[in-house]
mmCIF file of C-alpha atoms in Angstrom:
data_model
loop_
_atom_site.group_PDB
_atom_site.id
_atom_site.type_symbol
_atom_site.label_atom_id
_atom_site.label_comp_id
_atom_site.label_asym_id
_atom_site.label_seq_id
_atom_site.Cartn_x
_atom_site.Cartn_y
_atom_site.Cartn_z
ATOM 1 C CA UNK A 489 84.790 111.626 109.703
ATOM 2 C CA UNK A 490 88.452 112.415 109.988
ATOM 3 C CA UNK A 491 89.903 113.872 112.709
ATOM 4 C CA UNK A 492 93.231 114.744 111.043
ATOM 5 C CA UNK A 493 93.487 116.603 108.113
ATOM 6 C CA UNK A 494 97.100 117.021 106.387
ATOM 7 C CA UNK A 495 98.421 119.898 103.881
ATOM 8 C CA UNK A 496 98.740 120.223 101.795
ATOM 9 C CA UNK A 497 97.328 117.071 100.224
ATOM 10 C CA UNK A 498 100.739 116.698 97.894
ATOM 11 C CA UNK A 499 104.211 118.361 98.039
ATOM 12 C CA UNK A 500 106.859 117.758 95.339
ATOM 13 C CA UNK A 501 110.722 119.342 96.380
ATOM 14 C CA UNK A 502 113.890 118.759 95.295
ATOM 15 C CA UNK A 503 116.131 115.633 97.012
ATOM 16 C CA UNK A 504 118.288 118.422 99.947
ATOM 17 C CA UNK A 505 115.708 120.483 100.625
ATOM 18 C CA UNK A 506 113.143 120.255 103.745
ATOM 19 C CA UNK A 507 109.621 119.188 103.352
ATOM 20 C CA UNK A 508 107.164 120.712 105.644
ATOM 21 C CA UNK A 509 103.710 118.788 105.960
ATOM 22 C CA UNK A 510 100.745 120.262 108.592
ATOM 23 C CA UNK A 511 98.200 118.424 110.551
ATOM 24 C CA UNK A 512 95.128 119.913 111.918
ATOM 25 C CA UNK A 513 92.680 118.413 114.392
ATOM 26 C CA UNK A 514 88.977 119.125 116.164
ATOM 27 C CA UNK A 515 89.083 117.970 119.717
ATOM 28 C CA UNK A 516 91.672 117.401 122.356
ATOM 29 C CA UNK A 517 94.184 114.554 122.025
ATOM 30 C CA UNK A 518 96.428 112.533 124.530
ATOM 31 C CA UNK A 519 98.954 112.345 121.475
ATOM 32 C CA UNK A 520 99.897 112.840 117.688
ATOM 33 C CA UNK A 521 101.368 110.195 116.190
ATOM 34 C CA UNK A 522 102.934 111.036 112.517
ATOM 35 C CA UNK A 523 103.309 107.548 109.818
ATOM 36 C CA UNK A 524 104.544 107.235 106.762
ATOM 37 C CA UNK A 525 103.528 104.927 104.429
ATOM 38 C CA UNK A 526 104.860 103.515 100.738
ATOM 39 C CA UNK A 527 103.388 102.185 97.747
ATOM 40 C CA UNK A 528 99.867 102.035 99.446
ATOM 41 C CA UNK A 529 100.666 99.476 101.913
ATOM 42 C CA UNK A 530 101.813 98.881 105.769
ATOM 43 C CA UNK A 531 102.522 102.275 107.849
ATOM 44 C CA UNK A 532 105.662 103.092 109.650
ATOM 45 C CA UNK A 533 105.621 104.702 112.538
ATOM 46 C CA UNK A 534 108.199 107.751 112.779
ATOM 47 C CA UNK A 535 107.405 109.883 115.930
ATOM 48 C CA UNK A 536 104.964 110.505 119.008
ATOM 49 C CA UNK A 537 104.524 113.679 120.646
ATOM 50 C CA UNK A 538 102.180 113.828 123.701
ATOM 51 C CA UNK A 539 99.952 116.937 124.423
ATOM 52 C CA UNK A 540 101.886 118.175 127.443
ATOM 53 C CA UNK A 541 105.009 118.323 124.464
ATOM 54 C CA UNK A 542 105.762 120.750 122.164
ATOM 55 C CA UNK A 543 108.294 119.865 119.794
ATOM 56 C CA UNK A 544 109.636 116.562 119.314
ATOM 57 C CA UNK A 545 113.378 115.176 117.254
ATOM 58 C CA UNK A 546 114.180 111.889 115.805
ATOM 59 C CA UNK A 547 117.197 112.044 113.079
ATOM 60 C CA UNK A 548 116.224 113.846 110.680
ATOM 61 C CA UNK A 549 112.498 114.879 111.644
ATOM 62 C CA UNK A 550 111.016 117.217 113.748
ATOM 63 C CA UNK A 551 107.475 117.351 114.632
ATOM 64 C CA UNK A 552 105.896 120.398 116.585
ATOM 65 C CA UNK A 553 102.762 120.554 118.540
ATOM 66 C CA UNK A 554 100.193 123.508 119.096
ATOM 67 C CA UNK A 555 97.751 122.275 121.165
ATOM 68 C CA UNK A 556 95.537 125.421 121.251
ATOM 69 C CA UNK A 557 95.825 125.685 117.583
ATOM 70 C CA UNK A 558 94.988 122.208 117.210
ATOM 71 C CA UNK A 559 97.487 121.617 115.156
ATOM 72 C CA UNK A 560 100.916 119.817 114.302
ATOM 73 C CA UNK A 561 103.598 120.082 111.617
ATOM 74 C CA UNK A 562 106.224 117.398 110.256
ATOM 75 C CA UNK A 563 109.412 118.622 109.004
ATOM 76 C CA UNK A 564 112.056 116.402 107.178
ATOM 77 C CA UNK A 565 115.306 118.004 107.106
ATOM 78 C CA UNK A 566 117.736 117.393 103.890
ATOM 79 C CA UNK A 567 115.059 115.454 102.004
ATOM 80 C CA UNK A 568 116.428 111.834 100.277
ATOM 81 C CA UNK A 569 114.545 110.043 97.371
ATOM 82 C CA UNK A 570 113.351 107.735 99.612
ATOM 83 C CA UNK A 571 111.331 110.325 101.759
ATOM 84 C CA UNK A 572 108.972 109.675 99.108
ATOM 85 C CA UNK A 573 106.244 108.554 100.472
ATOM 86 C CA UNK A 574 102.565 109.197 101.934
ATOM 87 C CA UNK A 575 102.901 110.741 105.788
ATOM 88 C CA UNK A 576 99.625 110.459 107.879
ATOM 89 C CA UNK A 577 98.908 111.974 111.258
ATOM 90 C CA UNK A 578 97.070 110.314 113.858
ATOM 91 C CA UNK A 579 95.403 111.142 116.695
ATOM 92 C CA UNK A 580 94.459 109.867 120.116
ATOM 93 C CA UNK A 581 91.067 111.120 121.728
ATOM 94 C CA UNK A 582 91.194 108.918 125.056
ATOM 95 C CA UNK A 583 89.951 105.784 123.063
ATOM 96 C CA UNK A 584 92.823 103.089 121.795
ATOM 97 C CA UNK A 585 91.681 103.443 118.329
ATOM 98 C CA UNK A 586 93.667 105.723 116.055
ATOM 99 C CA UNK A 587 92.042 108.428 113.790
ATOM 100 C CA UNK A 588 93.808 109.282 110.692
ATOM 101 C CA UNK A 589 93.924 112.019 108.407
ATOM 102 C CA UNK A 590 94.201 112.129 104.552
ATOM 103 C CA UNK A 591 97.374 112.161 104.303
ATOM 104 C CA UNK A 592 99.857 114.141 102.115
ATOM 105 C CA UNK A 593 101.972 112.652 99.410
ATOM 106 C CA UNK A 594 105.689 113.820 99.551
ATOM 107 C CA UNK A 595 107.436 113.282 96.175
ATOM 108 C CA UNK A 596 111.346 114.058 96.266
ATOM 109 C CA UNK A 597 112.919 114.826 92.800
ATOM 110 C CA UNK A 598 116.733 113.501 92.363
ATOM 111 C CA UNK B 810 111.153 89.487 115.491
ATOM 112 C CA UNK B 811 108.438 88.745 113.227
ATOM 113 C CA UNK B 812 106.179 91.746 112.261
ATOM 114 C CA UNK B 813 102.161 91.818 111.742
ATOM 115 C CA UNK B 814 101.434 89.296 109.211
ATOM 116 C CA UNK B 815 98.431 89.592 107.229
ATOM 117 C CA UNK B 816 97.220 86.774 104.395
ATOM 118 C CA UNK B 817 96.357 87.058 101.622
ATOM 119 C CA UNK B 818 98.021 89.849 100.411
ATOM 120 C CA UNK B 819 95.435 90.283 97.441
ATOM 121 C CA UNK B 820 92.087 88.953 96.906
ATOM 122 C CA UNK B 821 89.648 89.217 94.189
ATOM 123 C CA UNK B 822 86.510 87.834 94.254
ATOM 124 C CA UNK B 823 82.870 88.413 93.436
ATOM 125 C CA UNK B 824 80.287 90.918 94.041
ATOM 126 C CA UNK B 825 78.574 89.007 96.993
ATOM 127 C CA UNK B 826 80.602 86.429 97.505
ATOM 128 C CA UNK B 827 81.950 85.935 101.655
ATOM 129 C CA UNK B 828 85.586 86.526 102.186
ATOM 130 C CA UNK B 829 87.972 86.153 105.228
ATOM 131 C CA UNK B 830 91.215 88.084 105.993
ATOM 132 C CA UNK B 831 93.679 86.985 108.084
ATOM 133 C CA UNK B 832 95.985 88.852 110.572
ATOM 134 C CA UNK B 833 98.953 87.455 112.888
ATOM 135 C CA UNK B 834 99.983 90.065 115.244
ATOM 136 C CA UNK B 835 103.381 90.553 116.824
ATOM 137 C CA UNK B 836 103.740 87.755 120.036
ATOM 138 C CA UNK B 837 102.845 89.729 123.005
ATOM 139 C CA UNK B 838 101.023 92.431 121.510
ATOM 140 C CA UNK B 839 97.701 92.634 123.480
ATOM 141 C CA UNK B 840 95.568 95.190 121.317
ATOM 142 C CA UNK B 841 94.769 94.066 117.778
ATOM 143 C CA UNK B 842 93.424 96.783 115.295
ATOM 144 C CA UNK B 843 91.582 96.436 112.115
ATOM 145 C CA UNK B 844 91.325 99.614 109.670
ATOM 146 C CA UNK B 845 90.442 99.911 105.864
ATOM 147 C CA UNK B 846 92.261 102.055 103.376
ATOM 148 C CA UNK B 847 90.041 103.041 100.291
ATOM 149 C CA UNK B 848 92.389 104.439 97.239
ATOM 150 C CA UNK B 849 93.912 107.285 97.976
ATOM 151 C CA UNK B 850 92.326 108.059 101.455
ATOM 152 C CA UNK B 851 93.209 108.296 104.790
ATOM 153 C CA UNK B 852 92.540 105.037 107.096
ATOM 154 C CA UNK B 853 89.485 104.268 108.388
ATOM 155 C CA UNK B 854 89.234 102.679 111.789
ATOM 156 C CA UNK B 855 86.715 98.974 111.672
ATOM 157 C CA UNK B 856 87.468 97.177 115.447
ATOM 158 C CA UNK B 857 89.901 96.827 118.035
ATOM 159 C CA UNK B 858 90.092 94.264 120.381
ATOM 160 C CA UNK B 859 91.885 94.146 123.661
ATOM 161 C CA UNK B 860 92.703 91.013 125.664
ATOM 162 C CA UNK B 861 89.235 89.468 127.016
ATOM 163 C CA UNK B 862 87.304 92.752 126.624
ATOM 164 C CA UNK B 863 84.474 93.330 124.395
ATOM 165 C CA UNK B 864 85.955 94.108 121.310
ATOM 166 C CA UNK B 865 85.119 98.145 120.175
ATOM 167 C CA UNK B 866 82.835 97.322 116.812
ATOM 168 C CA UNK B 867 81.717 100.998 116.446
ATOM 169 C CA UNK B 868 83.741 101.509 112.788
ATOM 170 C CA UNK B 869 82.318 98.278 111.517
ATOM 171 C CA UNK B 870 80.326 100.047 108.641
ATOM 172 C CA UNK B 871 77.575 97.510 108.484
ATOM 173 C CA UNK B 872 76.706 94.401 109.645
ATOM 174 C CA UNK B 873 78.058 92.366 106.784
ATOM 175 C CA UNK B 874 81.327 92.875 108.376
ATOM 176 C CA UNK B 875 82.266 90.848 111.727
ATOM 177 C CA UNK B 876 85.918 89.721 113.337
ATOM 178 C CA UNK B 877 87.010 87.927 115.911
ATOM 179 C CA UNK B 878 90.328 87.198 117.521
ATOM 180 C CA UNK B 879 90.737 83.474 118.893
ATOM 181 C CA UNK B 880 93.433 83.065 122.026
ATOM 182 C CA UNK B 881 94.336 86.112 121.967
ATOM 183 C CA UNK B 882 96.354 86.011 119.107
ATOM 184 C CA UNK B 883 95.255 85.939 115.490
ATOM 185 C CA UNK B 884 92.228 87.597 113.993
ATOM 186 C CA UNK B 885 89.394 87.065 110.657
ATOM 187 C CA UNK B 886 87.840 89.740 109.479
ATOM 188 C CA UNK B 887 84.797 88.486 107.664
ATOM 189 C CA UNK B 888 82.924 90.215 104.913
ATOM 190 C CA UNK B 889 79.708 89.056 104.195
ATOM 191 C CA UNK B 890 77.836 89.235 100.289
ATOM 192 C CA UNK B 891 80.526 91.436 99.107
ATOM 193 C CA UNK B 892 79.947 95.035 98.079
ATOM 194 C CA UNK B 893 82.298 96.680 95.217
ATOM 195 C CA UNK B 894 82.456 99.799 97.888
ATOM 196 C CA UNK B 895 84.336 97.466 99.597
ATOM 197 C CA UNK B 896 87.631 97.510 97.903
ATOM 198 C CA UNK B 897 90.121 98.655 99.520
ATOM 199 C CA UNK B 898 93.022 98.095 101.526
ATOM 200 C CA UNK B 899 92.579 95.792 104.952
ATOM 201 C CA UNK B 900 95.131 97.107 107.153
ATOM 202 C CA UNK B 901 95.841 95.019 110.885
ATOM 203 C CA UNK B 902 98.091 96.786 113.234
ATOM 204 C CA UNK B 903 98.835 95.305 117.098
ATOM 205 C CA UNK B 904 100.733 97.262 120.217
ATOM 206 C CA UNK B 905 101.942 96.206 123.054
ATOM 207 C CA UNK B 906 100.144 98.183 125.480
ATOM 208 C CA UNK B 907 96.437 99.427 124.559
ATOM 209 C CA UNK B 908 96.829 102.298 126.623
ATOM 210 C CA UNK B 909 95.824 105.858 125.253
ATOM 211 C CA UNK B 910 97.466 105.493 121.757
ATOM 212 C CA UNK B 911 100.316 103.439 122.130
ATOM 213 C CA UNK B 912 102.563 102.897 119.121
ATOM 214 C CA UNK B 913 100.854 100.930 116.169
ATOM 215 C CA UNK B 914 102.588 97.997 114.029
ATOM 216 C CA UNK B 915 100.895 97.342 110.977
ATOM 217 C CA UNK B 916 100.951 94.848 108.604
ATOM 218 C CA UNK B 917 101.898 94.631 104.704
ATOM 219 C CA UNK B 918 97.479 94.747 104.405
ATOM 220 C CA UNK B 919 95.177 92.564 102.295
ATOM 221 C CA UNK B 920 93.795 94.366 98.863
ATOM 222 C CA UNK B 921 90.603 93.270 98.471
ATOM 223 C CA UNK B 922 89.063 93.788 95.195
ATOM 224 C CA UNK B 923 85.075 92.858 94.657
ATOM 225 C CA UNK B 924 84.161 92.455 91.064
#
């Protein structure tokens, strides 16, 4: 089963405006990794925040991290049409493999 | 440099028919993923292998499906008597550590479509 699970499942905003996207999660994690992927195809990795972190920057993203709410959020400042996109979270139980969540799909109007 | 590679990028073929999928990962990268992507979901972890060590098989969801990676480099993925449930997308991805979630590359993915 999934370990991550985004929300909300889509978001549609105007192109300017920030996009907020949540990730929730069931057991503890070394790290949350955030992707993004178009058209269907090959992710992108945007950010990494590690469970002893608690808020993480990279241009125009900021990811946060609750550990004891098991839970993360994504936020994409002064959206652009090309934010749109699918953005997955991903977490890291110990083992090397990565477990994904649904994902959301982030639509930015022009 | 050169990303992960994966060939063919599409591939139809027919209920029960074998089929092979091919990923190149990035030179160096010593951990080699395989995950599928059915429409519209999430990704779905199949293997992983790591240098010499036993590969980890435990998302393989039957035994129709198999991979192996040869030097160390590129990997199949084989799919035995094809299934329509399993089209989807065939995503590699390689890192160059395989330490406790290290930064994932993926590839452009195969979409494999079973008739």
């Amino acid at each position: 089963s999934q370990q991550g699970e985004e929300d909300p499942q889509a978001l549609s905003i105007q192109e300017g405006e920030n996009a907020t996207m949540n990730c929730s999660y069931k057991t503890s994690i070394n790290n949350l990794q955030w992707y993004r992927q178009n058209s269907g195809r090959g992710l992108v990795h945007l950010i990494l925040i590690r469970s002893n972190e608690r808020e993480k920057h990279s241009g125009r993203l900021r990811v946060t991290l609750d550990t004891s709410k098991k839970s993360s959020s994504l936020l994409i400042t002064a959206s652009r049409a090309a934010d749109t996109a699918s953005y997955f979270c991903a977490t890291n139980q110990g083992a090397q493999k990565l477990v994904f969540g649904q994902g959301t799909r982030l639509t930015i109007n022009p | 440099g050169a990303g992960v590679s994966q060939s063919p990028s599409n591939k139809v073929t027919e209920k029960g028919k074998d089929v092979e999928l091919r990923c190149d990962p990035i030179s160096g990268h010593t951990a080699l993923y395989w995950y599928r992507q059915s429409l519209g979901q999430g990704l779905e972890f199949l293997i992983y292998f790591q240098g010499n060590s036993a590969p980890d098989k435990s998302g393989l969801p039957s035994d129709r499906f198999s991979a192996e990676r040869t030097g160390g480099s590129v990997s199949t993925l084989t799919i035995q008597r094809t299934q329509q449930e399993d089209s989807a997308v065939y995503l590699c991805a390689s890192s160059l550590l395989p330490g406790k979630g290290s930064e994932q590359y993926f590839g452009p993915g195969t979409r494999l479509t079973v008739t």
